[in-house]
Short mmCIF file of C-alpha atoms in Angstrom, two decimals:
data_model
loop_
_atom_site.label_atom_id
_atom_site.label_comp_id
_atom_site.label_asym_id
_atom_site.label_seq_id
_atom_site.Cartn_x
_atom_site.Cartn_y
_atom_site.Cartn_z
CA MET K 1 -70.02 8.96 24.37
CA ALA K 2 -69.93 6.79 21.33
CA ARG K 3 -70.07 9.78 19.09
CA MET K 4 -67.10 11.36 20.90
CA LYS K 5 -65.03 8.19 20.37
CA ILE K 6 -65.92 8.00 16.71
CA ASN K 7 -65.08 11.66 16.13
CA ARG K 8 -61.74 11.24 17.86
CA ALA K 9 -60.97 8.21 15.74
CA VAL K 10 -61.89 10.13 12.59
CA ARG K 11 -59.52 12.92 13.57
CA VAL K 12 -56.69 10.46 14.15
CA ASN K 13 -57.24 8.75 10.79
CA LYS K 14 -57.31 12.11 9.00
CA SER K 15 -53.99 12.97 10.61
CA ALA K 16 -52.57 9.64 9.43
CA ARG K 17 -53.70 10.31 5.90
CA ASP K 18 -51.79 13.58 5.93
CA GLU K 19 -48.51 11.72 6.62
CA ASP K 20 -46.31 10.47 3.79
CA VAL K 21 -47.17 6.79 3.10
CA MET K 22 -43.42 5.87 3.41
CA THR K 23 -42.95 7.38 6.89
CA HIS K 24 -43.35 4.07 8.72
CA ALA K 25 -43.11 1.64 5.81
CA GLY K 26 -40.80 -1.31 6.27
CA ARG K 27 -40.57 -0.91 10.02
CA GLU K 28 -40.98 -4.19 12.00
CA PRO K 29 -43.31 -4.03 15.02
CA SER K 30 -41.25 -4.24 18.18
CA SER K 31 -42.04 -6.02 21.37
CA PRO K 32 -42.22 -3.94 24.56
CA SER K 33 -38.92 -5.24 25.89
CA SER K 34 -36.89 -5.49 22.64
CA GLY K 35 -35.45 -2.01 22.92
CA ASN K 36 -34.25 -2.46 26.50
CA TYR K 37 -31.99 -5.50 26.21
CA GLY K 38 -28.94 -3.58 25.09
CA GLN K 39 -29.30 -1.10 27.91
CA GLN K 40 -29.77 -4.01 30.40
CA VAL K 41 -26.46 -5.54 29.21
CA LEU K 42 -24.72 -2.20 29.43
CA ASP K 43 -26.02 -1.53 32.93
CA GLY K 44 -25.05 -5.01 34.05
CA ILE K 45 -21.48 -4.61 32.81
CA ARG K 46 -21.14 -1.17 34.41
CA GLU K 47 -22.61 -2.37 37.70
CA GLU K 48 -19.85 -4.97 38.03
CA GLY K 49 -17.21 -2.50 36.86
CA LYS K 50 -16.16 -4.76 34.02
CA CYS K 51 -15.55 -4.72 30.29
CA LEU K 52 -16.62 -7.41 27.83
CA ASN K 53 -14.15 -10.25 28.29
CA SER K 54 -12.71 -12.17 25.32
CA MET K 55 -11.93 -15.87 25.30
CA SER K 56 -10.01 -15.53 22.04
CA HIS K 57 -6.21 -16.03 21.70
CA TYR K 58 -3.51 -16.07 19.03
CA GLU K 59 -1.63 -19.14 17.86
CA ILE K 60 1.66 -18.54 16.07
CA VAL K 61 1.90 -20.48 12.77
CA ARG K 62 5.25 -19.40 11.22
CA THR K 63 7.66 -16.50 10.74
CA LEU K 64 6.84 -14.20 7.85
CA GLY K 65 9.85 -11.92 8.09
CA GLU K 66 12.43 -10.42 10.44
CA GLY K 67 13.96 -6.95 10.53
CA GLY K 68 16.10 -4.78 12.72
CA MET K 69 13.27 -3.79 15.03
CA GLY K 70 11.38 -7.04 15.29
CA THR K 71 9.69 -10.04 13.73
CA VAL K 72 6.39 -10.59 11.86
CA PHE K 73 4.53 -13.85 12.36
CA LEU K 74 1.57 -15.46 10.66
CA ALA K 75 -0.92 -16.43 13.38
CA HIS K 76 -4.47 -17.65 13.91
CA HIS K 77 -6.90 -15.59 15.91
CA VAL K 78 -8.85 -18.38 17.56
CA SER K 79 -12.23 -17.42 19.08
CA ALA K 80 -15.26 -19.22 20.51
CA GLY K 81 -16.62 -22.08 18.42
CA GLY K 82 -13.16 -22.77 17.09
CA ILE K 83 -13.33 -19.92 14.56
CA ARG K 84 -9.88 -19.24 13.10
CA LYS K 85 -8.86 -16.12 11.25
CA GLU K 86 -5.39 -15.50 9.79
CA VAL K 87 -3.66 -12.39 11.15
CA ALA K 88 -0.16 -10.95 11.05
CA ILE K 89 1.52 -10.28 14.39
CA LYS K 90 4.37 -7.76 14.51
CA VAL K 91 6.48 -8.27 17.59
CA LEU K 92 8.91 -5.57 18.80
CA LYS K 93 12.33 -6.84 19.90
CA ASP K 94 12.73 -6.98 23.67
CA THR K 95 15.90 -4.90 23.37
CA ALA K 96 13.89 -1.90 22.14
CA ASP K 97 14.31 1.23 24.27
CA GLU K 98 11.57 3.62 25.39
CA ARG K 99 11.94 5.66 22.20
CA ALA K 100 11.42 2.58 20.00
CA ILE K 101 8.40 1.47 22.06
CA GLY K 102 6.99 4.99 21.69
CA LYS K 103 7.41 4.83 17.91
CA PHE K 104 5.77 1.37 17.86
CA VAL K 105 2.75 2.73 19.75
CA GLU K 106 2.67 5.81 17.48
CA GLU K 107 2.54 3.53 14.39
CA ALA K 108 -0.42 1.72 15.94
CA GLN K 109 -2.24 5.00 16.62
CA LEU K 110 -1.69 6.09 13.04
CA LEU K 111 -3.02 2.82 11.67
CA ALA K 112 -6.08 3.03 13.91
CA SER K 113 -6.86 6.44 12.33
CA LEU K 114 -6.63 5.08 8.78
CA SER K 115 -9.87 3.25 8.20
CA GLN K 116 -10.84 3.40 4.56
CA GLY K 117 -9.66 -0.06 3.66
CA THR K 118 -6.64 1.02 1.59
CA VAL K 119 -4.09 0.49 4.36
CA VAL K 120 -3.23 -2.74 6.16
CA GLU K 121 -5.71 -2.67 9.06
CA LEU K 122 -4.71 -2.60 12.75
CA LEU K 123 -6.67 -5.06 14.85
CA ALA K 124 -5.03 -4.62 18.26
CA LEU K 125 -1.95 -3.44 20.16
CA GLU K 126 -1.07 -5.75 23.07
CA ASN K 127 1.74 -6.43 25.52
CA MET K 128 2.48 -9.41 27.75
CA GLU K 129 5.11 -10.79 30.10
CA ILE K 130 7.09 -13.67 28.63
CA ARG K 131 10.02 -15.87 29.67
CA LEU K 132 12.68 -15.86 26.98
CA PRO K 133 14.96 -18.94 26.95
CA ALA K 134 18.76 -18.88 27.28
CA ARG K 135 20.56 -17.57 24.16
CA LYS K 136 23.99 -16.99 22.81
CA ASP K 137 25.18 -13.34 22.72
CA ARG K 138 26.35 -12.55 19.16
CA LYS K 139 29.14 -10.22 20.27
CA SER K 140 30.71 -11.93 23.24
CA GLY K 141 29.68 -15.55 22.45
CA ARG K 142 28.62 -16.04 26.05
CA ILE K 143 25.42 -17.98 26.93
CA LEU K 144 22.90 -15.55 28.44
CA PRO K 145 20.58 -16.98 31.07
CA PRO K 146 16.75 -17.12 30.62
CA ARG K 147 15.06 -13.85 31.41
CA ARG K 148 11.63 -12.25 31.86
CA SER K 149 10.67 -9.68 29.27
CA LYS K 150 7.74 -7.46 28.36
CA LEU K 151 6.66 -8.19 24.84
CA TYR K 152 4.94 -5.54 22.74
CA TYR K 153 3.10 -6.72 19.67
CA MET K 154 0.73 -5.38 17.01
CA VAL K 155 -2.03 -7.50 15.51
CA GLN K 156 -2.81 -6.62 11.91
CA GLU K 157 -4.86 -8.08 9.06
CA PHE K 158 -2.96 -10.70 7.06
CA VAL K 159 -2.78 -9.78 3.37
CA ASN K 160 -2.62 -13.17 1.72
CA GLY K 161 -0.67 -12.62 -1.40
CA PRO K 162 2.54 -11.19 -2.89
CA SER K 163 3.99 -7.73 -2.57
CA LEU K 164 4.67 -5.62 -5.64
CA GLU K 165 8.33 -6.42 -5.04
CA ASN K 166 7.54 -10.14 -5.40
CA VAL K 167 5.60 -9.50 -8.61
CA LEU K 168 8.41 -7.42 -10.12
CA GLU K 169 10.91 -10.13 -9.25
CA LYS K 170 8.73 -12.75 -10.97
CA LEU K 171 8.35 -10.59 -14.06
CA HIS K 172 12.11 -10.04 -14.21
CA GLU K 173 12.92 -13.76 -13.76
CA ASN K 174 10.52 -14.60 -16.57
CA VAL K 175 11.72 -11.76 -18.91
CA LEU K 176 8.30 -10.06 -18.83
CA LEU K 177 6.85 -6.56 -18.51
CA MET K 178 3.49 -5.63 -17.00
CA ALA K 179 0.78 -4.15 -19.28
CA PRO K 180 0.77 -0.34 -18.87
CA PRO K 181 -2.88 -0.08 -17.67
CA MET K 182 -2.06 -2.46 -14.81
CA VAL K 183 0.83 -0.23 -13.86
CA GLY K 184 -1.54 2.73 -13.80
CA PHE K 185 -4.05 0.76 -11.77
CA ILE K 186 -1.52 -0.19 -9.05
CA LEU K 187 -0.26 3.39 -8.87
CA ASN K 188 -3.83 4.67 -8.56
CA LYS K 189 -4.73 2.33 -5.70
CA THR K 190 -1.59 3.33 -3.84
CA ALA K 191 -2.32 7.01 -4.50
CA ILE K 192 -5.79 6.51 -2.95
CA ALA K 193 -4.18 5.05 0.17
CA LEU K 194 -1.71 7.94 0.34
CA ALA K 195 -4.49 10.46 -0.06
CA GLU K 196 -6.13 9.17 3.07
CA ALA K 197 -2.84 9.39 5.01
CA HIS K 198 -1.88 12.80 3.56
CA THR K 199 -5.23 14.38 4.44
CA LEU K 200 -5.51 12.89 7.96
CA THR K 201 -6.41 15.35 10.72
CA ASP K 202 -6.24 15.30 14.51
CA SER K 203 -9.15 15.47 16.98
CA GLU K 204 -9.41 19.23 16.40
CA ASP K 205 -9.54 18.71 12.62
CA LYS K 206 -6.03 20.13 12.15
CA PRO K 207 -3.92 18.54 9.37
CA LEU K 208 -1.30 16.08 10.60
CA ASN K 209 0.75 16.45 7.36
CA LEU K 210 1.53 12.77 7.57
CA VAL K 211 4.33 11.44 5.34
CA HIS K 212 4.87 7.69 4.91
CA ARG K 213 8.62 8.12 4.02
CA ASP K 214 9.07 4.48 2.89
CA ILE K 215 6.91 3.99 -0.22
CA SER K 216 8.52 1.09 -2.06
CA PRO K 217 7.38 -2.12 -3.82
CA SER K 218 7.89 -4.19 -0.67
CA ASN K 219 5.25 -2.10 1.11
CA ILE K 220 2.54 -2.40 -1.57
CA LEU K 221 0.72 -5.69 -0.86
CA PHE K 222 -1.89 -7.60 -2.85
CA ASN K 223 -4.62 -9.91 -1.72
CA ALA K 224 -4.16 -12.56 -4.41
CA LYS K 225 -7.72 -13.91 -4.33
CA ALA K 226 -9.59 -10.55 -4.39
CA GLY K 227 -7.01 -8.37 -6.14
CA ILE K 228 -7.10 -5.77 -3.40
CA THR K 229 -4.11 -3.45 -2.96
CA LYS K 230 -3.00 -2.44 0.50
CA LEU K 231 -0.31 -0.02 1.64
CA ALA K 232 1.77 -1.34 4.54
CA ASP K 233 4.48 -0.36 7.08
CA PHE K 234 3.86 3.07 8.56
CA GLY K 235 6.71 2.33 11.03
CA VAL K 236 8.82 5.28 9.76
CA ALA K 237 5.86 7.56 8.93
CA LYS K 238 5.93 10.92 10.56
CA ALA K 239 3.41 13.65 11.24
CA PHE K 240 4.87 17.13 10.70
CA SER K 241 2.11 19.09 12.39
CA GLU K 242 4.45 20.22 15.16
CA LYS K 243 7.92 20.79 13.70
CA THR K 244 10.41 22.12 16.14
CA GLU K 245 13.96 23.47 15.87
CA SER K 246 15.23 20.22 17.32
CA ASP K 247 14.00 18.30 14.28
CA ALA K 248 17.37 17.55 12.73
CA PRO K 249 17.73 16.27 9.13
CA ARG K 250 17.48 12.50 9.14
CA LEU K 251 17.78 9.99 6.27
CA VAL K 252 14.83 7.60 6.55
CA GLY K 253 13.60 5.16 3.91
CA LYS K 254 15.16 3.28 0.96
CA PRO K 255 17.58 5.47 -1.08
CA ARG K 256 16.42 3.97 -4.38
CA TYR K 257 12.99 5.59 -3.88
CA MET K 258 14.05 8.78 -2.10
CA SER K 259 13.30 12.22 -3.52
CA PRO K 260 16.01 14.90 -3.77
CA GLU K 261 14.72 16.64 -0.62
CA GLN K 262 14.53 13.35 1.24
CA LEU K 263 18.15 12.69 0.43
CA ASP K 264 18.84 15.93 2.31
CA GLY K 265 16.94 14.57 5.36
CA TYR K 266 13.68 16.37 4.84
CA ALA K 267 10.48 14.67 3.64
CA THR K 268 7.05 15.98 2.72
CA ALA K 269 3.90 14.43 1.18
CA ALA K 270 5.49 15.28 -2.20
CA SER K 271 8.36 12.86 -1.28
CA ASP K 272 5.86 9.99 -1.21
CA ILE K 273 4.64 11.05 -4.68
CA TRP K 274 8.26 10.97 -5.96
CA ALA K 275 8.57 7.37 -4.68
CA LEU K 276 5.39 6.44 -6.52
CA GLY K 277 6.84 7.97 -9.68
CA VAL K 278 10.00 5.80 -9.30
CA ILE K 279 7.81 2.71 -8.76
CA GLY K 280 5.70 3.55 -11.81
CA TYR K 281 8.78 4.04 -13.98
CA GLU K 282 10.24 0.77 -12.77
CA CYS K 283 7.00 -1.21 -13.28
CA LEU K 284 6.48 0.19 -16.72
CA THR K 285 9.95 -0.04 -18.20
CA GLY K 286 11.66 -2.73 -16.12
CA PHE K 287 14.39 -0.19 -15.21
CA GLY K 288 14.67 2.08 -12.21
CA PRO K 289 15.06 5.73 -13.25
CA TYR K 290 18.03 6.16 -10.90
CA ARG K 291 20.58 3.64 -9.76
CA LEU K 292 22.42 3.08 -6.51
CA TYR K 293 26.19 3.25 -6.43
CA GLY K 294 28.53 3.26 -3.40
CA GLU K 295 28.99 1.28 -0.21
CA SER K 296 27.74 3.72 2.43
CA LEU K 297 24.39 5.45 2.57
CA ALA K 298 26.14 8.80 2.13
CA ASP K 299 27.91 7.55 -1.09
CA LYS K 300 24.66 6.26 -2.50
CA ALA K 301 22.97 9.59 -1.74
CA ALA K 302 25.80 11.48 -3.39
CA ASN K 303 25.60 9.42 -6.54
CA MET K 304 21.81 9.79 -6.67
CA LYS K 305 22.21 13.59 -6.48
CA GLN K 306 24.78 13.42 -9.32
CA GLN K 307 22.30 11.56 -11.47
CA LEU K 308 19.69 14.25 -10.87
CA LYS K 309 21.84 16.67 -12.88
CA TYR K 310 21.11 14.60 -16.06
CA THR K 311 17.88 14.62 -18.10
CA LEU K 312 15.81 11.52 -17.46
CA ARG K 313 14.28 9.73 -20.42
CA ALA K 314 10.47 9.55 -20.12
CA PRO K 315 9.03 6.02 -20.14
CA LYS K 316 7.50 6.76 -23.60
CA GLU K 317 11.11 7.47 -24.78
CA VAL K 318 12.36 4.20 -23.29
CA LEU K 319 9.62 1.95 -24.62
CA ASN K 320 8.71 1.18 -28.21
CA LEU K 321 5.26 -0.42 -27.68
CA PRO K 322 2.55 -0.47 -30.39
CA ALA K 323 0.11 2.46 -30.10
CA GLU K 324 -3.11 1.68 -28.23
CA SER K 325 -6.36 3.57 -28.81
CA ARG K 326 -7.74 2.55 -25.43
CA PHE K 327 -4.80 3.27 -23.04
CA ASN K 328 -2.47 6.01 -24.26
CA LEU K 329 1.07 5.27 -23.04
CA SER K 330 2.03 8.89 -23.57
CA ILE K 331 -0.51 10.00 -20.92
CA LEU K 332 0.70 7.51 -18.33
CA SER K 333 4.37 8.43 -19.10
CA ASP K 334 3.60 12.15 -18.59
CA ILE K 335 1.88 11.45 -15.29
CA ILE K 336 4.84 9.49 -14.04
CA MET K 337 7.24 12.22 -15.12
CA ARG K 338 5.16 14.82 -13.25
CA CYS K 339 5.70 12.74 -10.11
CA LEU K 340 9.45 12.83 -10.74
CA ARG K 341 9.80 16.62 -10.98
CA HIS K 342 12.75 17.79 -8.84
CA ASP K 343 10.78 20.67 -7.30
CA PRO K 344 8.31 19.18 -4.74
CA GLN K 345 5.86 21.99 -5.41
CA GLU K 346 5.54 20.94 -9.02
CA ARG K 347 4.52 17.34 -8.23
CA PRO K 348 0.86 16.45 -8.03
CA THR K 349 -0.74 15.77 -4.64
CA SER K 350 -2.02 12.27 -3.96
CA LEU K 351 -5.59 13.43 -4.65
CA GLU K 352 -4.51 15.07 -7.91
CA LEU K 353 -2.58 11.93 -8.90
CA ASN K 354 -5.67 9.81 -8.23
CA ALA K 355 -7.79 12.15 -10.37
CA MET K 356 -5.31 12.18 -13.25
CA LEU K 357 -4.83 8.42 -13.33
CA GLU K 358 -8.58 7.72 -13.29
CA GLY K 359 -9.87 10.62 -15.33
CA GLU K 360 -7.15 10.96 -18.01
CA TYR K 361 -5.78 7.44 -18.36
CA LEU K 362 -7.56 4.45 -16.85
CA TYR K 363 -11.23 5.25 -17.34
CA SER K 364 -11.38 8.20 -19.78
CA LYS K 365 -12.87 5.92 -22.39
CA GLY K 366 -15.05 3.70 -20.17
CA LEU K 367 -14.31 0.34 -18.62
CA GLY K 368 -10.79 -0.25 -17.36
CA PRO K 369 -8.91 -2.49 -14.91
CA THR K 370 -10.53 -3.52 -11.63
CA ASN K 371 -9.59 -5.53 -8.58
CA LYS K 372 -10.69 -8.64 -10.48
CA THR K 373 -8.21 -7.71 -13.26
CA LEU K 374 -5.36 -7.58 -10.81
CA ALA K 375 -6.32 -10.91 -9.24
CA ALA K 376 -6.47 -12.48 -12.75
CA LEU K 377 -3.07 -11.02 -13.64
CA LEU K 378 -1.49 -12.48 -10.48
CA ARG K 379 -2.91 -15.92 -11.36
CA LEU K 380 -1.78 -15.48 -14.99
CA LEU K 381 1.81 -15.15 -13.78
CA ASP K 382 1.59 -18.67 -12.37
CA PHE K 383 1.74 -19.85 -16.00
CA ALA K 384 4.99 -17.92 -16.74
CA ALA K 385 7.43 -20.44 -18.20
CA GLY K 386 10.61 -18.32 -18.47
CA GLY K 387 12.10 -16.71 -21.51
CA GLY K 388 9.18 -14.32 -21.89
CA SER K 389 6.59 -17.05 -22.53
CA ILE K 390 3.24 -17.77 -20.94
CA ASN K 391 2.09 -21.42 -21.20
CA LEU K 392 -1.68 -21.31 -20.83
CA PRO K 393 -3.69 -24.54 -20.54
CA PRO K 394 -6.20 -25.20 -23.37
CA THR K 395 -9.16 -24.45 -21.12
CA TYR K 396 -7.81 -21.01 -20.05
CA MET K 397 -9.41 -19.08 -22.87
CA GLU K 398 -12.88 -20.07 -21.60
CA SER K 399 -11.98 -19.22 -17.99
CA GLU K 400 -13.39 -16.31 -16.01
CA ASP K 401 -9.88 -14.86 -15.66
CA SER K 402 -9.47 -14.77 -19.44
CA LYS K 403 -12.78 -12.99 -19.87
CA VAL K 404 -11.92 -10.42 -17.17
CA LEU K 405 -8.48 -9.65 -18.68
CA ASN K 406 -9.84 -9.33 -22.20
CA ALA K 407 -12.79 -7.16 -21.19
CA THR K 408 -11.09 -4.75 -18.75
CA LEU K 409 -7.74 -4.46 -20.61
CA TRP K 410 -9.38 -4.60 -24.06
CA LEU K 411 -7.28 -7.51 -25.23
CA GLN K 412 -7.87 -10.25 -27.83
CA ASP K 413 -5.41 -12.55 -26.05
CA PRO K 414 -5.14 -12.56 -22.22
CA ALA K 415 -1.48 -13.47 -22.46
CA ASN K 416 -0.93 -9.91 -23.69
CA ALA K 417 -1.54 -8.67 -20.15
CA VAL K 418 2.28 -9.03 -20.00
CA ALA K 419 4.85 -8.41 -22.71
CA LYS K 420 8.04 -10.25 -23.49
CA ARG K 421 10.96 -8.10 -22.48
CA THR K 422 13.11 -8.04 -25.61
CA SER K 423 15.04 -5.35 -27.46
CA GLY K 424 11.99 -4.95 -29.71
CA VAL K 425 9.87 -3.36 -26.99
CA TYR K 426 12.51 -0.64 -26.31
CA ASN K 427 13.52 2.34 -28.41
CA PRO K 428 16.78 1.80 -30.35
CA GLU K 429 18.56 4.77 -28.62
CA PHE K 430 17.80 3.27 -25.22
CA VAL K 431 18.95 -0.21 -26.40
CA SER K 432 22.19 1.38 -27.57
CA ALA K 433 22.76 2.93 -24.14
CA VAL K 434 22.26 -0.49 -22.57
CA LYS K 435 24.51 -2.16 -25.14
CA PHE K 436 27.32 0.29 -24.47
CA ARG K 437 26.91 -0.32 -20.70
CA HIS K 438 26.06 3.17 -19.63
CA ALA K 439 26.00 3.35 -15.83
CA ASN K 440 22.39 4.47 -16.10
CA PRO K 441 20.87 4.06 -19.57
CA CYS K 442 17.72 5.95 -18.43
CA LEU K 443 19.70 9.16 -18.37
CA ILE K 444 20.39 11.16 -21.52
CA PRO K 445 24.13 11.91 -21.85
CA ASN K 446 25.08 15.57 -21.47
CA SER K 447 27.95 17.46 -23.12
CA ASN K 448 30.45 15.57 -20.94
CA GLY K 449 29.00 12.21 -21.94
CA PRO K 450 26.94 9.66 -20.02
CA PHE K 451 26.69 9.58 -16.24
CA VAL K 452 29.72 8.06 -14.46
CA PRO K 453 29.37 7.22 -10.76
CA ASN K 454 31.88 8.60 -8.28
#
């Protein structure tokens, strides 16, 4: 019997020797019951017919903004142990009809599908009964009595930092322009976010053909500490997977950033790319390629279409910046102009735009801007002193921000991450158009002269 046992043991050991030595390496021995606890919890919850309950709640801190459809609040998500996390809560107005509520829910569903970290994250969609106090009616002036209302609200991550709109305003106030590679970096991060949205599919893997329709500086947000870029506000986004004859042309978005086809009431993914082109042009030159004129939306649209008949100066024809061997302004200018082609079919897709910005401009020669670069730039703007100057403290040159800006933007002086906006950084022909008060100096005059708004 002993021999039988030994032989059996020998056979087992031989089999073990035949296995790859890494098959079971690194695996912790488990106790007999360790693999059962999760199933026990699951069975217990199911037996009582319950879900996992939450003791967390939201505490409103302050109002962040208010629009036609609702209000956004900064709040604390308070959970067990007193843990507090900042969140943004978007509350739909109680006067919203069923269609508006449906759009609100649809926005939440879209956000739940976008999960690559490039879009402001949805945390929850909730509703609750609330007693609203007495209020004064704006039209009649009457005091309306307190009332019960069902409140719909969306909980989203709070992006603690400025929007691109805030950054552009600060640059303008301080007579500054952003370094071209940072413009390319922001465009690239937004293109990555759009690529996820544009390639989104349904449960059957069919393209949704999602279009944001409101790409603008106010919807590009920055986490100031980490330098992370997030795309926000899919409230007017639309999936065109099931277009019907009842889909009437509808003007949605901000006219300043609308493509020619969007001005006619039709938007495609290429319309989002046009908007990015407008943003890139504006960030790079300090001037929007097309200007708004007129009181009504229809007048503004008509004047925009009139401007499209003129030849637009490329950013490299507007600016007169010193040539850089590392980041070629001409390449970035050409990419932006491709986004601004009138024919939607001739514009790059979001994926192609991402590839061009990274492969041809930002990183074609190695190291380029990173999230840390953007965070350092945002902090650099805190030292803006007006009149195109940056007053850096004596210790700044030894700071981590200084090293990051110099290394990733290939600078000798971190203050050169921005440029003073003077006549010297623009081409003389463009300066002349500004001097003679052309309605839009970015447009080259045709045989009838410069553009004149209606």
